XYZ file of C-alpha atoms in Angstrom:
672
model
C -14.034 63.366 43.897
C -15.390 64.164 40.490
C -13.211 65.608 37.733
C -14.656 67.566 34.845
C -12.803 67.743 31.545
C -13.615 70.629 29.267
C -13.383 69.568 25.628
C -11.202 71.610 23.327
C -13.147 74.062 21.217
C -11.229 73.017 18.097
C -11.774 69.262 18.605
C -13.683 67.620 15.725
C -17.057 66.086 16.453
C -16.918 62.378 17.356
C -17.327 59.932 14.496
C -20.578 58.029 14.440
C -20.869 54.584 12.809
C -24.225 53.226 11.861
C -24.500 49.625 10.753
C -27.683 48.371 9.195
C -28.445 44.836 8.197
C -31.676 42.991 7.493
C -33.387 40.994 10.184
C -34.234 37.449 9.110
C -37.179 35.678 10.608
C -37.907 31.954 10.519
C -40.317 32.246 7.603
C -37.685 33.959 5.457
C -35.091 31.321 6.284
C -37.436 28.501 5.295
C -38.659 30.108 2.098
C -35.482 31.757 0.815
C -32.479 29.947 2.238
C -33.496 26.390 3.019
C -35.118 25.819 -0.362
C -33.278 26.224 -3.676
C -34.369 29.151 -5.729
C -35.747 28.634 -9.163
C -32.942 29.187 -11.617
C -33.625 31.677 -14.318
C -32.446 30.747 -17.814
C -28.889 31.878 -18.556
C -28.395 34.753 -20.915
C -26.111 34.598 -23.925
C -23.533 36.707 -22.111
C -23.512 34.309 -19.159
C -23.096 31.340 -21.447
C -20.206 33.030 -23.228
C -18.584 33.826 -19.898
C -18.956 30.212 -18.834
C -17.478 28.969 -22.104
C -14.581 31.395 -21.707
C -13.878 30.136 -18.189
C -13.837 26.529 -19.412
C -11.489 27.424 -22.255
C -9.135 29.271 -19.923
C -9.038 26.358 -17.502
C -8.305 23.904 -20.329
C -5.723 26.160 -22.008
C -3.914 27.955 -19.169
C -1.591 29.691 -21.622
C -4.485 32.000 -22.533
C -4.538 33.382 -18.985
C -0.919 34.597 -18.839
C 0.393 34.953 -22.402
C -1.657 38.089 -23.347
C -0.183 39.910 -20.333
C 3.332 38.464 -20.649
C 5.847 41.096 -19.440
C 8.427 40.934 -22.212
C 11.012 43.246 -20.660
C 10.976 41.540 -17.264
C 10.635 37.885 -18.258
C 11.952 37.335 -21.778
C 15.687 37.408 -21.036
C 15.346 35.044 -18.065
C 13.187 32.634 -20.059
C 15.661 32.767 -22.961
C 18.691 31.906 -20.804
C 16.729 29.271 -18.902
C 15.377 27.672 -22.076
C 18.797 27.424 -23.704
C 20.364 25.989 -20.531
C 17.603 23.430 -20.052
C 17.610 22.472 -23.743
C 21.359 21.872 -23.702
C 20.893 19.651 -20.660
C 17.910 17.894 -22.191
C 19.854 16.681 -25.229
C 22.225 14.242 -23.496
C 19.581 13.159 -21.005
C 17.170 12.336 -23.821
C 19.798 10.190 -25.508
C 20.775 8.524 -22.222
C 17.284 7.798 -20.914
C 16.325 6.193 -24.215
C 18.850 3.501 -23.289
C 16.910 2.937 -20.042
C 13.700 2.607 -22.042
C 15.404 -0.026 -24.256
C 14.769 1.945 -27.465
C 17.211 3.634 -29.894
C 18.610 6.987 -28.653
C 16.831 9.128 -31.238
C 13.475 8.314 -29.636
C 14.714 10.012 -26.498
C 15.113 13.184 -28.565
C 11.579 12.822 -29.909
C 10.345 12.446 -26.328
C 12.223 15.610 -25.391
C 10.487 17.695 -28.063
C 6.790 16.882 -28.580
C 5.683 16.606 -24.909
C 7.590 19.761 -23.910
C 5.941 21.685 -26.723
C 2.467 20.525 -25.707
C 2.978 21.221 -22.009
C 3.608 24.885 -22.809
C -0.053 25.223 -23.798
C -1.762 22.933 -21.280
C 0.417 22.969 -18.135
C -0.056 25.201 -15.101
C 3.444 25.004 -13.597
C 5.875 27.681 -14.730
C 9.083 25.989 -13.678
C 9.038 22.216 -14.099
C 10.869 20.702 -17.064
C 8.803 18.075 -18.849
C 10.552 15.307 -20.737
C 12.408 12.057 -20.194
C 13.009 10.896 -16.627
C 15.119 8.022 -15.325
C 12.486 6.275 -13.179
C 9.756 6.325 -15.829
C 12.218 5.330 -18.555
C 13.395 2.374 -16.486
C 9.805 1.241 -15.853
C 9.130 1.416 -19.589
C 12.323 -0.493 -20.297
C 11.286 -3.274 -17.941
C 7.978 -3.710 -19.756
C 9.602 -3.520 -23.190
C 12.231 -6.137 -22.369
C 9.597 -8.422 -20.870
C 7.390 -8.245 -23.956
C 10.235 -8.336 -26.493
C 13.232 -10.185 -25.002
C 16.391 -10.857 -26.970
C 15.515 -14.534 -27.174
C 12.650 -13.722 -29.550
C 15.087 -12.377 -32.151
C 17.829 -15.019 -32.129
C 18.930 -16.019 -35.625
C 21.249 -18.882 -36.518
C 23.493 -18.281 -39.519
C 25.744 -20.758 -41.293
C 29.425 -20.044 -40.841
C 31.093 -21.690 -43.842
C 29.865 -25.235 -43.198
C 26.559 -26.811 -42.384
C 27.775 -27.905 -38.971
C 29.282 -24.578 -37.929
C 26.616 -21.954 -37.142
C 26.663 -18.578 -35.453
C 23.837 -17.224 -33.318
C 23.218 -13.476 -33.379
C 20.390 -11.102 -32.517
C 18.408 -9.294 -35.181
C 18.755 -5.900 -33.499
C 16.824 -4.039 -36.177
C 13.711 -6.186 -35.751
C 14.108 -6.183 -31.975
C 14.383 -2.403 -31.744
C 11.386 -1.928 -34.044
C 9.277 -4.225 -31.879
C 10.372 -2.533 -28.687
C 9.550 0.889 -30.088
C 6.023 -0.322 -30.920
C 5.568 -1.609 -27.376
C 6.860 1.606 -25.799
C 4.596 3.717 -28.015
C 1.467 1.661 -27.200
C 2.320 1.780 -23.504
C 2.690 5.565 -23.724
C -0.680 5.863 -25.478
C -2.377 3.910 -22.713
C -0.621 5.945 -20.021
C -1.859 9.128 -21.676
C -5.426 7.851 -21.883
C -5.430 6.898 -18.199
C -4.045 10.265 -17.101
C -6.420 12.165 -19.367
C -9.497 10.279 -18.132
C -8.493 10.696 -14.491
C -7.978 14.402 -15.060
C -11.371 14.866 -16.720
C -12.998 12.963 -13.838
C -11.275 15.319 -11.360
C -9.132 12.589 -9.826
C -6.137 14.822 -9.287
C -6.235 14.061 -5.582
C -5.071 10.450 -6.072
C -1.457 11.520 -5.641
C -2.028 12.233 -1.950
C -2.198 8.494 -1.312
C 1.436 8.216 -2.381
C 2.935 9.449 0.865
C 6.336 11.122 0.757
C 8.275 8.285 2.478
C 6.764 5.844 -0.015
C 7.745 7.958 -3.026
C 11.257 8.581 -1.728
C 11.836 4.928 -0.911
C 10.466 3.940 -4.315
C 12.617 6.439 -6.229
C 15.702 5.364 -4.263
C 15.042 1.771 -5.301
C 14.583 2.964 -8.881
C 17.981 4.661 -8.646
C 19.494 1.319 -7.620
C 17.880 -0.363 -10.639
C 19.118 2.395 -12.957
C 22.648 2.235 -11.586
C 22.810 -1.541 -11.985
C 21.429 -1.351 -15.522
C 24.242 1.010 -16.565
C 27.114 -1.090 -15.243
C 27.379 -3.110 -18.445
C 27.609 0.062 -20.550
C 30.249 1.505 -18.242
C 32.340 -1.672 -18.428
C 31.625 -2.505 -22.069
C 30.159 -5.923 -21.211
C 27.499 -7.671 -23.274
C 24.941 -9.085 -20.825
C 21.209 -9.729 -21.269
C 18.694 -7.353 -19.751
C 16.437 -8.856 -17.088
C 12.962 -7.896 -15.936
C 10.539 -8.994 -13.250
C 11.237 -10.107 -9.656
C 14.908 -10.361 -8.657
C 15.953 -8.734 -11.941
C 18.416 -6.503 -10.083
C 20.145 -9.499 -8.527
C 20.263 -11.316 -11.860
C 21.764 -8.244 -13.550
C 24.470 -7.859 -10.905
C 25.286 -11.567 -11.107
C 25.553 -11.409 -14.895
C 27.872 -8.391 -14.789
C 30.252 -9.846 -12.209
C 30.284 -13.258 -13.830
C 31.521 -11.663 -17.067
C 33.658 -8.923 -15.543
C 36.864 -10.410 -16.943
C 35.763 -9.345 -20.428
C 35.680 -5.665 -19.454
C 36.717 -3.290 -22.235
C 39.450 -1.208 -20.598
C 39.098 1.687 -23.044
C 35.357 1.865 -22.412
C 35.943 1.850 -18.652
C 38.545 4.618 -18.879
C 36.313 6.842 -21.011
C 33.337 6.281 -18.728
C 35.385 6.813 -15.561
C 36.844 10.090 -16.827
C 33.372 11.297 -17.820
C 32.049 10.486 -14.337
C 34.880 12.363 -12.637
C 34.392 15.414 -14.858
C 30.623 15.441 -14.339
C 30.970 15.074 -10.581
C 33.475 17.939 -10.401
C 31.282 20.180 -12.539
C 28.219 19.439 -10.399
C 30.227 20.145 -7.258
C 31.396 23.481 -8.688
C 27.843 24.407 -9.664
C 26.666 23.616 -6.151
C 29.488 25.502 -4.415
C 29.301 28.621 -6.580
C 25.628 28.626 -7.549
C 25.212 32.147 -6.130
C 28.101 33.519 -8.182
C 27.517 31.699 -11.462
C 24.892 33.415 -13.645
C 24.307 30.108 -15.474
C 25.294 26.613 -14.275
C 28.182 25.039 -16.138
C 26.590 22.592 -18.653
C 28.641 19.570 -17.684
C 26.541 17.069 -19.606
C 26.830 18.799 -22.958
C 30.570 19.381 -22.404
C 31.083 15.673 -21.749
C 28.973 14.748 -24.781
C 30.805 17.077 -27.147
C 34.315 16.204 -25.928
C 33.719 12.447 -25.807
C 32.096 12.562 -29.246
C 35.083 14.424 -30.655
C 37.583 12.009 -29.091
C 35.572 9.015 -30.301
C 35.464 10.406 -33.837
C 39.128 11.390 -33.896
C 40.485 8.139 -32.466
C 37.888 5.878 -34.113
C 37.109 4.255 -30.765
C 34.415 2.074 -32.281
C 36.656 0.505 -34.938
C 40.022 0.485 -33.162
C 38.996 -0.205 -29.552
C 35.551 -1.824 -29.900
C 33.843 0.916 -27.869
C 30.061 0.866 -28.297
C 28.721 4.130 -29.730
C 25.277 5.555 -30.445
C 25.637 4.940 -34.201
C 22.715 5.962 -36.428
C 20.660 9.048 -35.556
C 18.279 9.790 -38.431
C 17.784 13.431 -39.309
C 14.296 14.923 -39.322
C 11.052 13.942 -37.675
C 9.135 10.770 -38.391
C 5.595 11.064 -39.760
C 2.787 10.288 -37.307
C 1.510 6.725 -37.127
C -1.287 4.911 -35.296
C 0.007 2.591 -32.529
C -0.600 -1.143 -32.673
C -3.457 -1.449 -30.180
C -3.407 -5.246 -30.271
C -0.688 -5.036 -27.609
C -2.935 -3.257 -25.088
C -4.197 -6.213 -22.988
C -0.711 -7.080 -21.698
C 0.128 -3.496 -20.748
C -2.835 -2.305 -18.667
C -1.355 -2.955 -15.220
C 2.009 -1.457 -16.143
C 0.403 1.621 -17.674
C -1.563 2.342 -14.483
C 1.611 2.202 -12.382
C 3.525 4.444 -14.803
C 0.633 6.925 -15.035
C 0.314 7.285 -11.255
C 4.056 7.488 -10.597
C 4.593 10.003 -13.397
C 1.804 12.261 -12.211
C 2.795 12.059 -8.532
C 6.355 13.109 -9.326
C 5.190 15.924 -11.578
C 2.619 17.405 -9.211
C 4.861 17.158 -6.142
C 7.653 19.107 -7.824
C 5.186 21.580 -9.359
C 3.718 22.341 -5.926
C 7.181 22.950 -4.483
C 8.000 25.590 -7.099
C 4.516 27.107 -6.931
C 4.819 27.558 -3.165
C 8.270 29.084 -3.546
C 7.236 31.622 -6.195
C 3.749 32.424 -4.943
C 1.361 30.965 -7.505
C -0.913 27.924 -7.612
C -1.067 24.808 -9.760
C -4.192 22.839 -10.597
C -3.741 19.124 -9.927
C -6.538 18.096 -12.269
C -5.248 20.293 -15.091
C -1.737 18.927 -14.552
C -3.161 15.438 -14.939
C -4.900 16.486 -18.161
C -1.729 18.158 -19.435
C 0.416 15.079 -18.794
C -2.242 12.888 -20.373
C -2.333 15.009 -23.515
C 1.467 15.153 -23.684
C 1.734 11.380 -23.543
C -1.300 10.541 -25.681
C -0.750 12.993 -28.529
C 3.034 12.557 -28.581
C 2.744 8.766 -28.761
C 1.481 9.130 -32.341
C 4.870 10.702 -33.102
C 6.916 7.774 -31.724
C 7.672 8.925 -28.176
C 7.717 7.105 -24.854
C 6.104 8.193 -21.581
C 7.457 11.297 -19.868
C 7.122 13.307 -16.688
C 9.087 16.145 -15.115
C 12.795 15.844 -14.302
C 14.057 17.101 -10.962
C 17.556 18.005 -12.192
C 16.339 19.862 -15.286
C 13.594 21.614 -13.325
C 16.148 22.904 -10.839
C 18.270 24.205 -13.707
C 15.269 25.819 -15.398
C 14.258 27.550 -12.184
C 17.741 28.577 -11.026
C 18.742 30.115 -14.377
C 15.897 32.632 -14.304
C 12.969 30.806 -15.888
C 9.695 32.590 -15.215
C 7.069 30.934 -17.435
C 6.481 27.994 -19.738
C 8.238 29.965 -22.484
C 11.497 28.552 -21.107
C 10.265 25.014 -21.799
C 9.161 26.050 -25.284
C 12.640 27.361 -26.076
C 14.209 24.180 -24.678
C 12.098 22.108 -27.053
C 13.267 24.282 -29.938
C 16.880 23.455 -29.056
C 16.046 19.740 -29.243
C 14.210 20.252 -32.518
C 17.269 21.965 -34.010
C 19.430 18.960 -33.138
C 16.906 16.435 -34.465
C 16.370 18.241 -37.756
C 19.807 19.607 -38.545
C 22.753 18.260 -36.554
C 21.676 14.916 -35.140
C 24.361 13.113 -37.149
C 27.029 14.860 -35.039
C 26.227 12.619 -32.068
C 26.545 9.313 -33.908
C 30.132 8.646 -32.647
C 29.053 9.368 -29.033
C 30.236 6.506 -26.753
C 27.474 4.788 -24.826
C 29.704 4.730 -21.767
C 29.540 8.548 -21.695
C 25.739 8.350 -21.585
C 25.990 5.780 -18.794
C 28.246 8.172 -16.881
C 25.688 10.969 -17.288
C 22.919 8.741 -15.928
C 24.966 7.492 -12.970
C 26.104 10.932 -11.850
C 22.557 12.285 -12.105
C 21.496 9.583 -9.646
C 23.479 11.157 -6.816
C 20.498 13.235 -5.743
C 18.341 10.137 -5.415
C 21.001 8.223 -3.504
C 21.139 11.077 -0.995
C 17.638 10.013 0.019
C 19.276 7.305 2.144
C 19.683 10.128 4.654
C 15.961 9.793 5.273
C 16.548 6.620 7.301
C 18.141 8.181 10.420
C 15.764 11.168 10.213
C 12.678 8.930 10.085
C 14.088 6.746 12.869
C 14.050 9.792 15.128
C 10.637 11.075 14.062
C 8.343 8.229 12.967
C 9.059 4.500 13.028
C 5.971 3.749 10.943
C 7.044 6.093 8.145
C 10.494 4.544 8.309
C 8.888 1.133 7.829
C 6.983 2.464 4.786
C 10.235 3.820 3.313
C 12.099 0.552 3.870
C 9.276 -1.631 2.536
C 8.970 0.534 -0.596
C 12.722 0.359 -1.123
C 13.257 -3.354 -0.464
C 10.125 -4.484 -2.324
C 10.957 -2.341 -5.364
C 14.561 -3.555 -5.477
C 13.694 -7.241 -5.142
C 10.324 -7.494 -6.917
C 10.729 -4.829 -9.577
C 9.289 -1.339 -9.753
C 5.745 -2.326 -10.715
C 5.188 -5.024 -8.077
C 7.243 -3.061 -5.567
C 4.965 -0.056 -5.913
C 1.907 -2.265 -5.392
C 3.417 -3.835 -2.262
C 4.391 -0.404 -0.921
C 0.868 0.945 -1.421
C -0.614 -2.082 0.332
C 1.756 -1.679 3.255
C 0.974 2.039 3.511
C -2.741 1.226 3.742
C -2.050 -1.418 6.380
C -0.053 1.123 8.359
C -3.120 3.374 8.472
C -5.189 0.490 9.823
C -2.470 -0.287 12.352
C -2.409 3.293 13.567
C -6.146 3.295 14.175
C -6.064 -0.118 15.802
C -3.198 0.721 18.119
C -4.628 4.035 19.237
C -3.729 5.331 22.659
C -6.340 4.859 25.355
C -6.209 6.041 28.944
C -8.304 7.674 31.565
C -8.389 11.428 31.206
C -6.998 12.034 34.660
C -3.641 10.569 33.661
C -3.803 12.177 30.206
C -4.468 15.751 31.301
C -2.952 15.453 34.800
C -6.248 16.543 36.295
C -7.683 15.788 39.715
C -10.372 13.106 39.622
C -13.810 13.624 41.051
C -14.803 11.014 43.567
C -16.444 8.046 41.893
C -16.055 9.323 38.306
C -13.856 7.808 35.593
C -13.360 9.395 32.141
C -12.052 7.004 29.474
C -10.306 8.704 26.533
C -9.478 7.250 23.096
C -7.732 9.194 20.337
C -9.253 7.459 17.297
C -12.580 6.513 15.780
C -14.301 3.286 16.775
C -15.000 0.889 13.927
C -14.706 -2.756 12.956
C -10.889 -2.814 12.906
C -10.317 -1.587 16.459
C -13.577 -2.163 18.348
C -12.243 -5.282 20.100
C -9.073 -3.490 21.107
C -11.146 -0.606 22.423
C -13.213 -2.976 24.561
C -10.143 -4.751 25.913
C -8.480 -1.464 26.855
C -11.660 -0.271 28.530
C -11.975 -3.490 30.550
C -8.317 -3.430 31.545
C -8.025 0.218 32.538
C -11.427 0.978 34.008
C -13.917 -1.851 34.390
C -11.545 -4.430 35.873
C -10.473 -1.894 38.472
C -14.045 -0.977 39.379
C -16.474 -3.779 38.663
C -19.352 -1.768 40.073
C -19.187 0.889 37.346
C -22.772 1.803 36.664
C -22.676 4.561 34.067
C -22.287 4.612 30.294
C -21.581 8.053 28.884
C -20.357 9.625 25.714
C -18.555 12.924 25.262
C -19.064 14.549 21.862
C -17.429 17.886 21.157
C -19.086 20.310 23.616
C -21.465 17.927 25.351
C -20.988 15.116 27.849
C -23.875 12.631 27.979
C -23.960 10.562 31.131
C -26.384 7.866 32.176
C -26.389 7.027 35.887
C -27.756 3.536 36.381
C -27.915 3.950 40.148
C -30.384 6.809 39.983
C -31.864 6.059 36.562
C -31.453 9.626 35.338
C -29.578 11.272 32.480
C -27.218 14.204 32.873
C -26.263 16.565 30.088
C -23.163 18.572 30.900
C -22.582 21.525 28.601
C -19.109 22.991 28.240
C -19.038 26.215 30.218
C -22.300 25.481 32.046
C -23.635 23.223 34.762
C -25.409 19.903 34.985
C -29.000 19.434 35.820
C -28.384 17.152 38.759
C -25.148 16.500 40.606
C -22.360 17.336 38.123
C -21.109 20.831 37.434
C -18.556 22.009 34.893
C -16.116 24.485 36.427
C -13.263 26.451 34.924
C -10.626 24.657 32.907
C -13.040 21.829 32.127
C -13.096 20.376 35.665
C -16.222 18.697 36.978
C -17.132 19.041 40.660
C -19.726 17.228 42.725
C -22.778 19.060 44.055
C -25.875 17.882 45.860
C -29.375 19.101 45.266
C -32.046 19.427 47.891
C -34.028 16.613 46.294
C -31.370 14.014 47.145
C -32.948 11.381 49.314
C -31.498 10.217 52.579
C -30.747 6.826 51.040
C -28.668 8.186 48.180
C -26.845 10.588 50.503
C -25.771 8.131 53.196
C -25.656 4.721 51.461
C -22.326 4.380 49.652
C -21.794 1.883 46.803
C -19.619 -1.172 47.276
C -16.965 0.146 44.875
C -15.361 3.600 44.612
C -16.535 4.264 41.011
C -20.161 4.935 40.232
C -19.892 6.910 36.959
C -18.042 6.201 33.720
C -17.740 8.764 30.925
C -16.549 7.658 27.504
C -14.689 10.631 26.039
C -15.409 10.636 22.313
C -14.088 14.101 21.526
C -11.479 12.834 18.976
C -13.913 10.319 17.437
C -14.705 11.187 13.818
C -16.996 8.259 13.045
C -18.378 5.016 14.431
C -19.791 2.146 12.398
C -22.360 -0.487 13.326
C -19.700 -2.817 14.765
C -18.422 -0.027 16.991
C -21.971 0.773 18.128
C -22.529 -2.862 19.091
C -19.261 -2.819 21.014
C -20.426 0.169 23.037
C -23.709 -1.589 23.777
C -21.679 -4.553 25.003
C -19.971 -2.191 27.437
C -23.354 -1.106 28.730
C -24.516 -4.696 29.121
C -21.288 -5.672 30.855
C -21.616 -2.831 33.331
C -25.261 -3.688 34.016
C -24.514 -7.340 34.790
C -21.536 -6.575 37.016
C -23.231 -3.996 39.205
C -23.107 -4.732 42.897
C -26.141 -2.619 43.702
C -29.734 -3.585 42.993
C -31.347 -3.772 39.570
C -32.236 -0.535 37.869
C -34.324 0.541 34.975
C -32.631 0.011 31.603
C -32.104 2.903 29.246
C -31.153 2.998 25.576
C -29.352 6.346 25.600
C -26.051 4.713 24.607
C -27.623 3.156 21.544
C -29.274 6.440 20.621
C -26.015 8.376 20.825
C -24.121 5.736 18.837
C -26.706 5.917 16.080
C -26.503 9.707 16.137
C -22.720 9.601 15.753
C -23.018 7.123 12.871
C -25.473 9.388 11.064
C -23.267 12.454 11.518
């Protein structure tokens, strides 16, 4: 029964869309698209635009500073810069002790690089400057190249037979500063060259479990190195393999000479810092600005040390001389370079990986992007240029970056203001910190390591998720603790690469019926492997194939390969090739049905012999499922040809005509 609908008189006319697009023929594609067009010479305007783009990429500050929203961002950057600068002062002094150089050089390293990063960096929230792990790596190199034994001096003590041995600390510190500066110059050159060559992707090879295990081991090294300052014990500083064990042994062997006053001051500072950090964590949503525990501890301990004369009356080690003003620039002593190349590469890679990982975290949180190559260039310039002003290598600090971000920092202006705070101390009031006890700096370092020690929680989490990543974490940790940070990092990288090889070698193989829980077609086996086939796992692939398929059906007479949407099958019984297309049917007696199932069909051309004579084994067709295979090398191709030869020799039916389709497909996969 038909129904007629009368349109409303007031209804608007129906909208009509007309889409026009050019029709491309084969001649146009060959002449216009497949062949590069002749480039016309660039105009002056185009060249200027290109030069402007290069300048903006090299100086990112030019992209955001002209449109800086003063009313919205300035107050947050001001509060953030002051908070970060106050925190950067004690950390600069403390981490200089890790680098085995006088404390004032930690202040220099907290000013020049931060100032430069404002102009060249792309991250708005990370805090560039001294960092415990990098400082400790520098200190290991410095102590190795300039040990205390090089500066031993024997002095007569009244008689010719009575002599006293002491260390010329002034000459030792000067030598160590030269080594740290040259090392920083080389680190900057390496980072700068890698950035210009667009090698910013190298950090992806430092997997997260490796970095976390390595930094946890570095925290152990840092903690052990500060024990002597906390206890007031004079022990030598060790470097190289087993240096951590030697340091612990030296501390406990001389523990009876602990300075009780030093221990009390350091213990009280640790308790205060821990309580302040706990309060900041508990009430971080209510506090407009985190309580600056480090600067409170520094100021109070400095005042107590000055008032009670802890250095003279109780033999408490203090910072002593902090020269006012900045040192003039000087050219590093490049004769030291040959011994520092390996160490500089390790420091450059670790510093960049830590910086870019933290920068990406903040960029993802706040909705902007960072350029890995430009970050590498920025770090390289910060280290290279600053080294001429007597600094040591730097990277970003996790604790300071969290403070800079949580206190309202919006742009690199916060870092610029933080560097101005450090500059004020260096130029005007550096002498105030001369009575600062070294045990207070050790307490600051130890408490700041709590975040790294919490990474031990990774072990149970990785045990539940990935045993291989757990092994990488443990190897990075154990190797770095026992062998030192430089050799430990090398061992961890080697093990991570071996784990990749192991994963490809121990790939899962099965027949697709058990994998997908599908019903098998009579006489057809599909062998599935979830990795590429190359020299490292070709033998394992063959063994799995023999064990799971060929040994169970010695009369297998087909070699086939599945690639993406096509299944190539060669039937040695009939001497024909089938090409099964996903969603379609085969040309002979295989048909692809819904859900990827293959059913048997018979054509009218089947002879009476092939219809009624059954083979001596239940399997007549083998399909090698190569859907997950990304590549195959020449060794893998030869392995597949061995499969074909093995099947041909073990056939129970009569001889058939040979075909090289397997070899052709292998070569095609290798080329693609």
